[in-house]
Coordinates of C-alpha atoms and ligand atoms in Angstrom, one line a residue:
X1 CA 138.5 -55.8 -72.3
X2 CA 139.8 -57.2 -75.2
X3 CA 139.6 -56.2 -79.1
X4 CA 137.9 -57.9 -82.5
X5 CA 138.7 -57.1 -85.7
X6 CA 135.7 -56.1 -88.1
X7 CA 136.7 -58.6 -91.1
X8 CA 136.9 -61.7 -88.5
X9 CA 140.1 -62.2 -87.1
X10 CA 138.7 -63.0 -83.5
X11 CA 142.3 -63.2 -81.7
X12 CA 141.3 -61.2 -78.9
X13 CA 143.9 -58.5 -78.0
X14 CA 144.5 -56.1 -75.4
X15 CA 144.6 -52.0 -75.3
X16 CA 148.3 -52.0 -75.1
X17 CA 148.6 -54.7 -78.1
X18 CA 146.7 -52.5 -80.4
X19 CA 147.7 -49.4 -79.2
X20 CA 150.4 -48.5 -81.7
X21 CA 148.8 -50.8 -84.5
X22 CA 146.8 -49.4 -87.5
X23 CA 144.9 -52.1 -89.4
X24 CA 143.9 -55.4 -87.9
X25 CA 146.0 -58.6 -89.6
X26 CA 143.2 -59.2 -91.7
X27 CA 142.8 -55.7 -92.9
X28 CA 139.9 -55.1 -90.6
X29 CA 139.8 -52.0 -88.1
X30 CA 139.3 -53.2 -84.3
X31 CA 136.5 -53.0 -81.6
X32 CA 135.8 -53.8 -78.3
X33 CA 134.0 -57.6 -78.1
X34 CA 131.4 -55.3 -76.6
X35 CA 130.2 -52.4 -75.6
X36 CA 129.9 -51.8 -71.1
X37 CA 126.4 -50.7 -70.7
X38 CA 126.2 -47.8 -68.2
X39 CA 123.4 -48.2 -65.9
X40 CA 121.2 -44.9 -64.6
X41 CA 123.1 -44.7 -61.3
X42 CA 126.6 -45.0 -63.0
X43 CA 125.4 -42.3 -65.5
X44 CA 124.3 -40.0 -61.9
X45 CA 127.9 -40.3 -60.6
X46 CA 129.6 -39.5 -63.5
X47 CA 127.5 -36.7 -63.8
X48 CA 128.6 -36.0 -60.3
X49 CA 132.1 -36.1 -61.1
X50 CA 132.5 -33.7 -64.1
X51 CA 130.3 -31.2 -61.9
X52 CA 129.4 -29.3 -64.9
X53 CA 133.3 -28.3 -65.4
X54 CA 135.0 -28.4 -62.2
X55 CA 138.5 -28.2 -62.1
X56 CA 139.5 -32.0 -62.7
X57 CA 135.9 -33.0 -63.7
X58 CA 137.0 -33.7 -66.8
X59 CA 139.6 -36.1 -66.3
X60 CA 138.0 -37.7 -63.7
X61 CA 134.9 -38.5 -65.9
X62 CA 137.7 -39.5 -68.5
X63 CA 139.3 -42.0 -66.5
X64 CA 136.0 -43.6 -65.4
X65 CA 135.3 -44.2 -69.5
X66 CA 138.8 -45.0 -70.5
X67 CA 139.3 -47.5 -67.6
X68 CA 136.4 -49.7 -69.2
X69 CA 138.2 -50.4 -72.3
X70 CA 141.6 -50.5 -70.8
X71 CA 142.1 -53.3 -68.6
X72 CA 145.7 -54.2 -68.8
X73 CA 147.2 -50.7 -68.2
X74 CA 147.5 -50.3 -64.2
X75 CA 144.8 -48.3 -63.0
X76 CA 147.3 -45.8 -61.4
X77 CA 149.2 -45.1 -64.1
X78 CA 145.7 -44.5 -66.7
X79 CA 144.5 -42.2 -64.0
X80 CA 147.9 -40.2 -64.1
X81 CA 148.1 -40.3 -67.6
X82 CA 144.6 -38.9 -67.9
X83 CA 145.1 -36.4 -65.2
X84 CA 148.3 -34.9 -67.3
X85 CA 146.0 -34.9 -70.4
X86 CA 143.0 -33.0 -69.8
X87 CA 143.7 -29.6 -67.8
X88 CA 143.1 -26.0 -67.9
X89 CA 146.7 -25.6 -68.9
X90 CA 146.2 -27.5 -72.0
X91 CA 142.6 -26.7 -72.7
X92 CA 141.8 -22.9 -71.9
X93 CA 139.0 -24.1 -69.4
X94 CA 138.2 -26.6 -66.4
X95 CA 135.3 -28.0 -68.4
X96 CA 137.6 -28.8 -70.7
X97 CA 134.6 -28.7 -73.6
X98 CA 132.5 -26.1 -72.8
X99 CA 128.8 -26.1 -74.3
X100 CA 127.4 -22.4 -75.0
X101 CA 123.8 -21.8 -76.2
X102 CA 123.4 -20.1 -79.3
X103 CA 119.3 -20.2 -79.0
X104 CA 117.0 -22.3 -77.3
X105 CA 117.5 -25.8 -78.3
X106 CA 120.5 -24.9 -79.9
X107 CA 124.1 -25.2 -78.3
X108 CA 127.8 -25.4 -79.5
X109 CA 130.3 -27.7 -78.0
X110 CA 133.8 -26.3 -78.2
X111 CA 136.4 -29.3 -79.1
X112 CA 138.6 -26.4 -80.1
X113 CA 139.9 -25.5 -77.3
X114 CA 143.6 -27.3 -77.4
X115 CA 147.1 -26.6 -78.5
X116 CA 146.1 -26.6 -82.4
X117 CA 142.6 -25.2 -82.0
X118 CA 141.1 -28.3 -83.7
X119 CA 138.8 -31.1 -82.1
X120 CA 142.4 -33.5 -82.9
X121 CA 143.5 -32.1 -79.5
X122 CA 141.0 -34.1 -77.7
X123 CA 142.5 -37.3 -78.3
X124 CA 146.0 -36.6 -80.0
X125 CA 146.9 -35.2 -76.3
X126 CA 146.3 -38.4 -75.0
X127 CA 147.6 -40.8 -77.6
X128 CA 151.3 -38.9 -77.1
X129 CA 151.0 -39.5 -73.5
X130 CA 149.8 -43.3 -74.0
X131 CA 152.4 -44.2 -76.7
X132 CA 155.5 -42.5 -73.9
X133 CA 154.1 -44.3 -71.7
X134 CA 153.6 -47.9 -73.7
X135 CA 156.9 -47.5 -75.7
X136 CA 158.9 -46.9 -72.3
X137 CA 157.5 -50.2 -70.9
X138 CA 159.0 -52.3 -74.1
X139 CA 161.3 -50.3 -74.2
X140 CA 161.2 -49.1 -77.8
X141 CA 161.5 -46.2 -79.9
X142 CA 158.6 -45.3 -82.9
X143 CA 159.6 -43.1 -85.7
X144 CA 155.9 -41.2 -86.4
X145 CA 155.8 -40.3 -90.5
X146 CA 153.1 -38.6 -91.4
X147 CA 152.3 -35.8 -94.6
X148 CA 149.7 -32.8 -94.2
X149 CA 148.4 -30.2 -96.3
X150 CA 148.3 -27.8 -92.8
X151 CA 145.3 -28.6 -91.0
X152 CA 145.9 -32.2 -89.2
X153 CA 149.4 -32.4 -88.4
X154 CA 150.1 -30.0 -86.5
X155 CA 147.8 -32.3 -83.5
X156 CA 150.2 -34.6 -83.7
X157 CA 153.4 -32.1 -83.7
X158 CA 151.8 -30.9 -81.0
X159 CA 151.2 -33.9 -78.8
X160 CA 154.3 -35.6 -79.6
X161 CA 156.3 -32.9 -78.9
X162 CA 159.3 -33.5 -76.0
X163 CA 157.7 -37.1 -75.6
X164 CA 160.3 -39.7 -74.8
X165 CA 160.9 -42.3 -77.3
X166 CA 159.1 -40.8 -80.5
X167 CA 160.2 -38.8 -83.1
X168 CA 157.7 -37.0 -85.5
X169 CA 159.3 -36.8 -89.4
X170 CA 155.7 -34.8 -90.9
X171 CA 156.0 -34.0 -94.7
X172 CA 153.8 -30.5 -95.5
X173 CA 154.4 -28.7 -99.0
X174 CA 156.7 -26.0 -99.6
X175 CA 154.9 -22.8 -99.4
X176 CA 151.8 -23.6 -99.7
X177 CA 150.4 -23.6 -96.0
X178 CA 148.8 -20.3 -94.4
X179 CA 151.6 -18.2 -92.7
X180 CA 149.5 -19.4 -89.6
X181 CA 150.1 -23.2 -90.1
X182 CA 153.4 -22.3 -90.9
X183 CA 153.9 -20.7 -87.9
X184 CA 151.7 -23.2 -86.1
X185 CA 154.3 -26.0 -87.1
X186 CA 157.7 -25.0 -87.9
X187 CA 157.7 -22.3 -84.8
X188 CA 158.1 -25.7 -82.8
X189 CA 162.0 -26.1 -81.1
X190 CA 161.5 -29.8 -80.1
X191 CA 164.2 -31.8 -81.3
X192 CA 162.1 -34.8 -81.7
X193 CA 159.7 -32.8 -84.1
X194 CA 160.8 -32.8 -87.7
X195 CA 159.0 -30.4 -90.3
X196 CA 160.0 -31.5 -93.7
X197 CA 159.1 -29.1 -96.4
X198 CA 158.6 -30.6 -99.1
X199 CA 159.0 -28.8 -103.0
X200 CA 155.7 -30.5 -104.4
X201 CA 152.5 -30.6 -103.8
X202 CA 150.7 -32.2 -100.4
X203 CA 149.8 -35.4 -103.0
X204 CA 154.1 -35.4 -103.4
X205 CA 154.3 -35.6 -99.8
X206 CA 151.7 -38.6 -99.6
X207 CA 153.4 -40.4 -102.0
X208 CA 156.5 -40.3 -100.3
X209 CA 154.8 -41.5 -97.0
X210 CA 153.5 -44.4 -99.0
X211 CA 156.8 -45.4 -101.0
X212 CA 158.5 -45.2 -97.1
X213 CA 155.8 -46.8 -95.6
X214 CA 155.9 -49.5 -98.7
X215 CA 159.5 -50.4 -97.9
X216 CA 158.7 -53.1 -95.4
X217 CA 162.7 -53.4 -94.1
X218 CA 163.3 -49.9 -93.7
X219 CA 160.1 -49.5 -92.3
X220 CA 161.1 -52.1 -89.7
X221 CA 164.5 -51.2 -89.3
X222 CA 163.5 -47.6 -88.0
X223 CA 160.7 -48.3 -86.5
X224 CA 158.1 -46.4 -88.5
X225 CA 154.9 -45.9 -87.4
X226 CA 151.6 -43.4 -87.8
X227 CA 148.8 -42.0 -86.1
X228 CA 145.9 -42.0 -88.7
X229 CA 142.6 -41.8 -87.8
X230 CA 141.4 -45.6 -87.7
X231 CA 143.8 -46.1 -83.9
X232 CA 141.7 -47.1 -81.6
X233 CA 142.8 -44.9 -78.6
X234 CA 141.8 -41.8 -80.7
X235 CA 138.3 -43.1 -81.4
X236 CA 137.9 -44.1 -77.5
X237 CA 139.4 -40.6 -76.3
X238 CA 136.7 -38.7 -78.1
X239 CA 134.0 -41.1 -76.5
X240 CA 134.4 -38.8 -73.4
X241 CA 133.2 -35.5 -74.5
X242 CA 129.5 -36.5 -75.7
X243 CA 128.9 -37.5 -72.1
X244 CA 130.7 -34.2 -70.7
X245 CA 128.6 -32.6 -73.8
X246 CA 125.5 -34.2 -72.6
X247 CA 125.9 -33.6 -68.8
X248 CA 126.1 -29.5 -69.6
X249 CA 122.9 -29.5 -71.4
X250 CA 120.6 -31.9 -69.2
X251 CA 119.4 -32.0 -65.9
X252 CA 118.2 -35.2 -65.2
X253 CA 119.5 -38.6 -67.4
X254 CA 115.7 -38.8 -68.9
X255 CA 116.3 -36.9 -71.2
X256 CA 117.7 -36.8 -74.8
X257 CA 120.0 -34.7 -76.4
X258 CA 121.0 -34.8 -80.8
X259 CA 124.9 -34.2 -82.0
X260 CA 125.4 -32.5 -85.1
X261 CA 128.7 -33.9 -86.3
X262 CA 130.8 -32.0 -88.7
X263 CA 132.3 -35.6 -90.7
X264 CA 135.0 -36.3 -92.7
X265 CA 136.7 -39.8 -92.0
X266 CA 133.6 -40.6 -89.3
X267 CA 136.4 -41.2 -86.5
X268 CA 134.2 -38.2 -84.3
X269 CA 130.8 -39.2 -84.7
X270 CA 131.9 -42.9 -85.0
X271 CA 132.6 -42.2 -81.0
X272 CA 129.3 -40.7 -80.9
X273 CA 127.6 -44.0 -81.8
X274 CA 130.0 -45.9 -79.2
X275 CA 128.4 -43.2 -76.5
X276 CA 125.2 -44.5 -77.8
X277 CA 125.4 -47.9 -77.9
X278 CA 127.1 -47.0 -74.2
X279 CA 123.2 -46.2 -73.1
X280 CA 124.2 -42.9 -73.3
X281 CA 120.7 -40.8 -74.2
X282 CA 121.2 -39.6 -77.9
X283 CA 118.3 -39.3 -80.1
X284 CA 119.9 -38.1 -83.2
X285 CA 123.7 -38.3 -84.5
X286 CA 123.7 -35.8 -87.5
X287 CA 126.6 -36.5 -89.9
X288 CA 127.5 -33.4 -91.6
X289 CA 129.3 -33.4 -94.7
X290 CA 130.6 -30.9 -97.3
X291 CA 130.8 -31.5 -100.9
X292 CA 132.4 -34.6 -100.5
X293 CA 129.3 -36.5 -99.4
X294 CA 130.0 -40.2 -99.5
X295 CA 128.6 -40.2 -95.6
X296 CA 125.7 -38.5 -96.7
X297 CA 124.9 -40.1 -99.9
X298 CA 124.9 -43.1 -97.4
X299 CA 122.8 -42.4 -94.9
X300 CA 120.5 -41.1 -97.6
X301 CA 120.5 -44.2 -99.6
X302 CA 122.5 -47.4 -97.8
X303 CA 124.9 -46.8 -100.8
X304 CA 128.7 -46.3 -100.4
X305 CA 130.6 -45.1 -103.4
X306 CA 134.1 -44.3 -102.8
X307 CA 135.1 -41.6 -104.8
X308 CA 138.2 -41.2 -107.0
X309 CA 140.7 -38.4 -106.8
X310 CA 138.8 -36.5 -109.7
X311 CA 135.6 -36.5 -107.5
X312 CA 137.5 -35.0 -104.6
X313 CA 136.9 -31.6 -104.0
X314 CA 138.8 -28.8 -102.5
X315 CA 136.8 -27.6 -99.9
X316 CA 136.7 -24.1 -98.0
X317 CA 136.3 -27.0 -94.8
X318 CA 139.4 -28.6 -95.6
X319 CA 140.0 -31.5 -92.7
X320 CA 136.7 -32.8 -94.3
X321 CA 137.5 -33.6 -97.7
X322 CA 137.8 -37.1 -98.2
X323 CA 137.2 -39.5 -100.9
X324 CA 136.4 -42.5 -99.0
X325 CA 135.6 -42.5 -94.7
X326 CA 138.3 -44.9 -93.3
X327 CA 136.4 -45.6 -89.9
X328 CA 133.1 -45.7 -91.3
X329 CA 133.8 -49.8 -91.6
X330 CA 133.2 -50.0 -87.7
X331 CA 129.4 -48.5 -87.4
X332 CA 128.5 -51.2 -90.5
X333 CA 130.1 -53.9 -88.5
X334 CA 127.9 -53.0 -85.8
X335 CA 124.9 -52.5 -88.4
X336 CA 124.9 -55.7 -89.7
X337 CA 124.9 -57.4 -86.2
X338 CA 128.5 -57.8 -86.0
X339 CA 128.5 -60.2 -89.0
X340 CA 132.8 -59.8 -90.3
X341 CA 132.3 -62.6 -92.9
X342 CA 129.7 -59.7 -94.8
X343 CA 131.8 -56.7 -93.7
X344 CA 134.7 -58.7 -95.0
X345 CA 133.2 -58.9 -98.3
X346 CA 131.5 -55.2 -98.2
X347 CA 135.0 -54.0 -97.3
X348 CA 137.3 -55.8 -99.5
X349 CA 136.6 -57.0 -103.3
X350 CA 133.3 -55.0 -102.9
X351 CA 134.9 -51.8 -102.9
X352 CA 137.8 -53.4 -105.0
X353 CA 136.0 -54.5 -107.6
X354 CA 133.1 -52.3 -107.7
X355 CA 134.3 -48.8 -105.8
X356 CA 131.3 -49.6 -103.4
X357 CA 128.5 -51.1 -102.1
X358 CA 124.2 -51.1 -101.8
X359 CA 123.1 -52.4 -98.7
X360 CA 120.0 -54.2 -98.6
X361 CA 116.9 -52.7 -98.3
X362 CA 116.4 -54.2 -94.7
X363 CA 119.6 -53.1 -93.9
X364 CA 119.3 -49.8 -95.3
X365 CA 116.1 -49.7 -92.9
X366 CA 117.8 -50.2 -90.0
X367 CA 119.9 -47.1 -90.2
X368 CA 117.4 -45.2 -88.2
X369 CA 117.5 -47.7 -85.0
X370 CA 121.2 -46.4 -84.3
X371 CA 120.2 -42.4 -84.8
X372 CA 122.1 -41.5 -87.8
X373 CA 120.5 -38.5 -89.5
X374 CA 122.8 -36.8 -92.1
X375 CA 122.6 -33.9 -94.7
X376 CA 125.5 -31.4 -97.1
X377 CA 126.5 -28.3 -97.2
X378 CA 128.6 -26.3 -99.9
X379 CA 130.6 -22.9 -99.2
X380 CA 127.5 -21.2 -100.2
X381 CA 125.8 -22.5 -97.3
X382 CA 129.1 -22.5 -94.8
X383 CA 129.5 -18.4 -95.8
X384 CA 125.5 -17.3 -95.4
X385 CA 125.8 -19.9 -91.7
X386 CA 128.8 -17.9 -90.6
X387 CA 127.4 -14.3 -91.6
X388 CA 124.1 -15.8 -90.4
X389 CA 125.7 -16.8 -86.9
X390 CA 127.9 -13.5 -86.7
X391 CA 124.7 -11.3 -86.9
X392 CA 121.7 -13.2 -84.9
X393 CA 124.4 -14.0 -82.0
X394 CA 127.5 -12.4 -82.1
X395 CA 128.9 -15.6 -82.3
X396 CA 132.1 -16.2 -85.0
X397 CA 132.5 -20.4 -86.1
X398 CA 134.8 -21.8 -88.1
X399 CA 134.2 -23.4 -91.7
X400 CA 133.6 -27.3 -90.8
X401 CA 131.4 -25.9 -87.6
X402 CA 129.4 -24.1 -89.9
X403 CA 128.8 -27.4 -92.1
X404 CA 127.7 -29.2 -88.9
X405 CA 125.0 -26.1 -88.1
X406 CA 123.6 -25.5 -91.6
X407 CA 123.2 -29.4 -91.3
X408 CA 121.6 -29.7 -87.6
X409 CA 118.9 -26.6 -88.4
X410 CA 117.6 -29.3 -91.1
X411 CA 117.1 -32.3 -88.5
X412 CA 115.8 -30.1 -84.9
X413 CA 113.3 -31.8 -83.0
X414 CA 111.2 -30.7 -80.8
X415 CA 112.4 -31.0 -76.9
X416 CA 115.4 -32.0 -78.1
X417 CA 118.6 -29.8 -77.7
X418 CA 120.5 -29.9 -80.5
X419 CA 124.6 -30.2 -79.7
X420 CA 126.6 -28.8 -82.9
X421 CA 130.1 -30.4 -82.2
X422 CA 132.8 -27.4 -82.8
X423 CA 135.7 -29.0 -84.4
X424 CA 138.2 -26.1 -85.1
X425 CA 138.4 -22.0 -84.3
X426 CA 137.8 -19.5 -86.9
X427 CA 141.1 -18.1 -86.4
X428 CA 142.4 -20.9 -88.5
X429 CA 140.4 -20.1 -91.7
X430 CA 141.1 -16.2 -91.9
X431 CA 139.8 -16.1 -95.9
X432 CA 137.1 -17.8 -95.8
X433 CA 135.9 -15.7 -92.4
X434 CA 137.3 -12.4 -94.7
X435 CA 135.0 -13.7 -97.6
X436 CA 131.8 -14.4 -95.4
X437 CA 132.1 -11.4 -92.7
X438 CA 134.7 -9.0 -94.2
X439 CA 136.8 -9.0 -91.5
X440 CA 139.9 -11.0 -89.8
X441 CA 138.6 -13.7 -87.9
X442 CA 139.1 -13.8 -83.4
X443 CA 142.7 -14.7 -82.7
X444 CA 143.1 -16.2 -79.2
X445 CA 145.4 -14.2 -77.1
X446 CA 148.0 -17.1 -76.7
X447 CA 148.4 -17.0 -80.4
X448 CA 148.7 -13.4 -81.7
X449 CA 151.8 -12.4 -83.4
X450 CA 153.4 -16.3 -84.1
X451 CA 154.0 -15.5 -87.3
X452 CA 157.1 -13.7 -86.3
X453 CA 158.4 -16.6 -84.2
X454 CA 161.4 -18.5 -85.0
X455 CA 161.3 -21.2 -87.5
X456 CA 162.5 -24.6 -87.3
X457 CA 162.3 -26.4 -91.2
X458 CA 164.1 -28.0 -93.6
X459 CA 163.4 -28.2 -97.3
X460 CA 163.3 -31.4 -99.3
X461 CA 162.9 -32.1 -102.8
X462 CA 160.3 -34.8 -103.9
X463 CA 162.3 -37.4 -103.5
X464 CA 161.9 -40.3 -101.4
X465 CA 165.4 -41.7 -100.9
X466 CA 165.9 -38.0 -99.4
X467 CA 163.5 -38.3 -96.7
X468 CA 164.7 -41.8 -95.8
X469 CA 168.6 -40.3 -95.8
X470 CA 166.9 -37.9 -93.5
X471 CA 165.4 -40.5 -91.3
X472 CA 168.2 -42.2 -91.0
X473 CA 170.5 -40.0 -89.6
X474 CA 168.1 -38.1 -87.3
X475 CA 165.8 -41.4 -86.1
X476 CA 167.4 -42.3 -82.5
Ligands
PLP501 C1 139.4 -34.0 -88.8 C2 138.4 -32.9 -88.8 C3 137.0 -33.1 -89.1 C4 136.5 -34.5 -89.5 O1 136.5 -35.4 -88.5 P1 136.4 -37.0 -88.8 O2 136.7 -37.6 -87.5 O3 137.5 -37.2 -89.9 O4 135.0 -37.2 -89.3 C5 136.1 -32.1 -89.0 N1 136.5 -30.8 -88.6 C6 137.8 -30.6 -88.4 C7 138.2 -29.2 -88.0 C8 138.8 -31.6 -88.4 O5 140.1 -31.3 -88.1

């Protein structure tokens, strides 16, 4: 299999070539030159093989996905790779993603079952084993720089963590995470995991990240790289649970199931259109949004407007506030018949020049061919679907889970089960759980009592010739 990038750069590359790349040369994000079409008997065996959760299922199922879009990693090694990835050790569960019914029709998917108890796991897990793995072969070393406000680093902390050949430098802000992030980051001993507090705000930290990023020698020099959301790998990793999703709730490959998709930077439900496009039987993709609703406003209307910093909310379902949806350019590629010379021009002065783009009305029309369905909700809506969920079932969700139900309820159909994608536990939310049900939220076992674990940290002022200094002498 070889990769494309969106904005028309057709050198065809391999896995292993794009693997620790971001952007494409031309600024484009990359795809597969197609998409393998899975037949009805391939779909029966790899329904065979997960075995509605066996122990391995999972992974096997995995392999069998991942091994379509990488061709030039030997087929022994993937499988082993894979096989460390996805187990019961890691995950809580042999099914890895387990589906649970709320009500007829209606069924949760846990992705939040990993390290960090957000859906990041799912692929994050595999990238660190892939990039060991890839930077070993070259034999190179990748410095991994990265800022978060507490909800999306950790995943990487957490799957780079005692990995050969990569060191993780992630920027957070001084005292301004949850004593559970905290504890969820800095109570890490790795020596290749770095936690630099920073005394500024989580903006602070991403302008460092760019100012370090933006000095092209050191950046070469020490090797720094990141793992955003646009890599590839990620994106293909997460194509595996809508088929383990839709193999729990099904009985026979007739029939259809909807994903309700709690969205941010559409890197999630982006895989869920690859599934599709796969053969995979999805009727509906829902894209849930919060108040930030570019993605909605979208689907809605065929109209993009990025949104400026001003028009960027803080949400109570923070991993989804986003001004602008970075792998969103891949579903128009594929929406305008793979045409790069328009996505190009959508993409670049476009948004440039104009903050966005209005699709044509025939365009805008053929939206509904590829299943995308969308809607909002607000913390209004995320506290009455929590209470709502506590009371009828018993059953506690997170903030961004919540977004994705309130949204899915709106866009049921009937004989179709409705899968509402659980991207993170409650447990990491506790005031906005207080505020909804008046009560701490359900801690996993494995996790009570780390706030009073050892802490691993070092403060930093805003400064970027600091963090570099830092870099320098603790990069190998
Ligand atoms: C990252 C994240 C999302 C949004 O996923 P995208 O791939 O950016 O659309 C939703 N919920 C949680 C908990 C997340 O961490």
């Amino acid at each position: 299999m070889k990769y494309i990038s969106t904005r028309g750069d057709q050198t065809e590359r391999g896995f292993s070539e794009i693997l620790l790349e971001g952007l494409a040369p031309d600024g484009g994000l990359y795809l597969p030159t197609h998409y393998p079409q899975v037949d009805a008997a391939t779909l029966a065996r790899w329904r065979d093989l997960y075995g509605n959760g066996q122990a391995g299922g999972y992974a096997a199922l995995a392999y069998e996905i991942l091994s379509l879009y990488i061709t030039d990693i030997p087929a022994a090694d993937l499988k082993r790779l894979v096989d460390k990835t996805y187990t019961k050790a890691v995950y809580g569960t042999d099914a890895i993603v387990p589906v649970r019914r709320l009500k007829d029709g209606l069924l949760i998917e846990a992705l939040s079952n990993g390290p960090t108890l957000a859906f990041k796991d799912m692929a994050m897990q595999l990238l660190g084993n892939l990039f060991e793995y890839e930077l070993a072969r070259r034999g190179e070393q990748l410095n991994i720089l990265g800022a978060t406000s507490g909800d999306t680093g950790s995943a990487a902390e957490y799957a780079m963590r005692g990995k050969q050949g990569v060191n993780v430098f992630m920027l957070s802000p001084y005292g301004r995470m949850s004593p559970f992030q905290q504890a969820q980051m800095f109570s890490l001993q790795d020596a290749n995991i770095h936690n630099l507090s920073v005394e500024g705000v989580f903006d602070d930290c991403q302008d460092i990240v760019k100012a370090v990023s933006n000095d092209l020698a050191f950046k070469r020099q020490w090797k720094i790289g990141t793992v955003n959301s646009i890599n590839w790998a990620r994106l293909l990793a997460q194509v595996v649970y809508y088929f383990a999703g839709y193999f729990q709730v099904t009985k026979a490959d007739s029939e259809k199931v909807s994903f309700s998709v709690p969205s941010g930077n559409f890197g999630n439900v982006c895989a869920g259109h690859v599934a599709r496009m796969m053969g995979l039987p999805i009727a509906q993709l829902v894209v849930a949004t919060n108040e930030n609703d570019v993605l909605d406003e979208f689907f809605r209307t065929g109209r993009y407007r990025v949104r400026g910093s001003a028009e960027t909310f803080e949400t109570s379902s923070p991993s989804m506030d986003i001004s602008k949806a970075s792998n969103f350019e891949r579903f128009v590629f594929d929406l305008l018949g793979r045409d790069a010379a328009r996505t190009a021009q959508l993409f670049g002065p476009a948004i440039a020049k104009e903050g966005g783009f209005q699709l044509t009305a025939d365009e805008t029309a053929r939206i509904a061919q590829y299943g995308f369905v969308s809607g909002k909700s607000t913390h209004a809506d995320r506290l009455a679907t929590i209470k709502a969920t506590w009371d009828a079932h018993q059953d506690m969700i997170d903030t961004h889970t919540a977004d994705g139900l309130k949204v899915a309820a709106e866009h049921l159909q009937p004989g179709v089960p409705m899968i509402v994608l659980e991207t993170a536990l409650p447990a990491k939310f506790a005031a906005t759980i207080q505020e909804a049900l008046g009560r701490d939220p359900i801690r996993p076992a494995a996790l009570e009592g780390i706030e009073a674990l050892p802490k691993r940290f070092t403060v930093m002022k805003v400064d970027a010739g600091a963090v570099k200094a830092y870099i320098e002498q603790h990069a190998k």
